[in-house]
Amino acid sequence: QVQLVESGGGLVQAGGSLRLSCAASGRTLYAMGWFRQAPGKEREFVAAISRGGVTINYADSVKGRFTISRDNAKNTMYLQMNSLKPEDTAVYYCSAAQTVQAMGVPPYWGQGTQVTVSL
């Protein structure tokens, strides 16, 4: 079992930056990822990182703007979001799975943190 707690969401103007954090407790040697869900839309994949940080995947919509990373000594994963756009507005969820390949349907989720990007 693993417990996930996100933080770092907020309101930012378009073009600005935010950094989300996800603190993991319990069994922490998992691949981890970020998903997001905008109002009226389905939850979508954003990024994922393997246990050792070697394998990283991004959704095309965030490539070049978002950076996923993790600090295993702190049991924490991060999502640095730059050049934010209004369409990035969503609730962002932290997730964990055995592997990056299993991130399609991760068994563990955080409670979510709201990111709002204004014009």
C-alpha positions as MATLAB code, in Angstrom:
seq = 'QVQLVESGGGLVQAGGSLRLSCAASGRTLYAMGWFRQAPGKEREFVAAISRGGVTINYADSVKGRFTISRDNAKNTMYLQMNSLKPEDTAVYYCSAAQTVQAMGVPPYWGQGTQVTVSL';
ca = [
       0.000    0.000    0.000;
       1.079    3.550   -0.644;
      -0.486    6.831    0.370;
      -0.113    9.902   -1.825;
      -0.605   13.570   -0.902;
      -0.356   16.359   -3.475;
       0.453   19.997   -2.813;
       1.469   23.103   -4.710;
      -1.612   23.859   -6.740;
      -3.009   27.353   -7.047;
      -3.942   30.225   -9.323;
      -1.416   31.521  -11.840;
      -1.536   33.752  -14.902;
      -0.965   32.344  -18.358;
       2.749   32.042  -19.049;
       3.529   31.525  -15.402;
       4.902   28.537  -13.503;
       3.907   26.235  -10.678;
       5.557   23.249   -9.048;
       3.422   20.429   -7.754;
       4.676   17.975   -5.162;
       3.473   14.493   -4.268;
       4.588   13.021   -0.974;
       4.427    9.237   -0.744;
       4.262    7.131    2.398;
       3.979    3.444    3.037;
       5.539    1.293    0.360;
       7.206    3.910   -1.826;
       9.212    2.009   -4.442;
       6.687    2.547   -7.208;
       6.646    4.197  -10.557;
       4.766    7.455  -10.144;
       2.824    9.766  -12.365;
       0.548   12.736  -12.792;
      -2.903   12.854  -14.300;
      -5.323   15.753  -14.613;
      -9.038   16.229  -14.986;
     -10.639   19.401  -16.291;
     -14.317   20.202  -15.673;
     -16.543   18.120  -17.915;
     -13.644   16.084  -19.270;
     -12.180   12.682  -18.568;
      -9.056   12.253  -16.506;
      -5.981   12.300  -18.745;
      -2.372   11.224  -18.418;
       0.210   13.980  -17.967;
       3.554   12.395  -17.110;
       5.150    9.355  -15.484;
       8.529    8.460  -14.037;
      10.029    5.077  -13.203;
      11.253    4.056   -9.750;
      14.828    5.061  -10.502;
      13.899    8.059  -12.631;
      15.423    6.611  -15.787;
      12.207    6.187  -17.770;
      10.048    9.292  -18.214;
       6.967    9.751  -20.372;
       4.975   12.880  -21.148;
       1.697   13.616  -22.834;
       2.238   15.479  -26.092;
       0.278   18.442  -24.743;
       2.850   19.136  -22.022;
       6.136   18.134  -23.661;
       8.697   20.910  -23.472;
       6.730   22.762  -20.790;
       6.400   20.312  -17.888;
       9.177   18.380  -16.136;
       8.583   15.402  -13.883;
      11.186   14.395  -11.302;
      11.488   12.523   -8.043;
      13.632   12.498   -4.928;
      13.515    8.975   -3.515;
      15.363   10.027   -0.359;
      12.407   12.305    0.388;
       9.757    9.966   -1.059;
       8.542   12.890   -3.115;
       7.722   13.415   -6.772;
       7.497   16.784   -8.483;
       5.915   18.321  -11.543;
       7.468   21.591  -12.662;
       4.990   23.340  -14.915;
       6.219   26.243  -17.038;
       4.585   28.338  -19.751;
       1.186   27.474  -18.342;
      -1.880   27.885  -20.533;
      -5.547   28.274  -19.607;
      -6.156   24.787  -21.025;
      -3.856   23.398  -18.306;
      -6.538   24.295  -15.762;
      -7.567   21.077  -14.009;
      -7.374   19.065  -10.836;
      -3.996   17.351  -10.882;
      -3.715   13.888   -9.363;
      -0.648   11.993   -8.243;
      -0.625    8.263   -8.976;
       1.530    5.216   -8.345;
       1.881    1.831  -10.031;
       4.352   -1.023  -10.176;
       5.857    0.169  -13.463;
       5.563    3.052  -15.901;
       3.880    0.634  -18.302;
       1.203   -0.046  -15.660;
       0.503    3.673  -15.306;
      -2.386    3.336  -17.725;
      -4.536    2.147  -14.839;
      -2.672    3.041  -11.644;
      -4.023    1.445   -8.466;
      -3.054    4.308   -6.169;
      -4.223    7.924   -6.273;
      -3.862   11.092   -4.285;
      -6.755   13.387   -3.476;
      -5.867   15.966   -6.135;
      -4.775   19.592   -6.175;
      -6.416   22.366   -8.189;
      -4.430   24.286  -10.784;
      -6.118   27.298  -12.348;
      -4.490   29.287  -15.141;
      -6.047   32.655  -15.915;
      -5.669   34.787  -19.021;
];
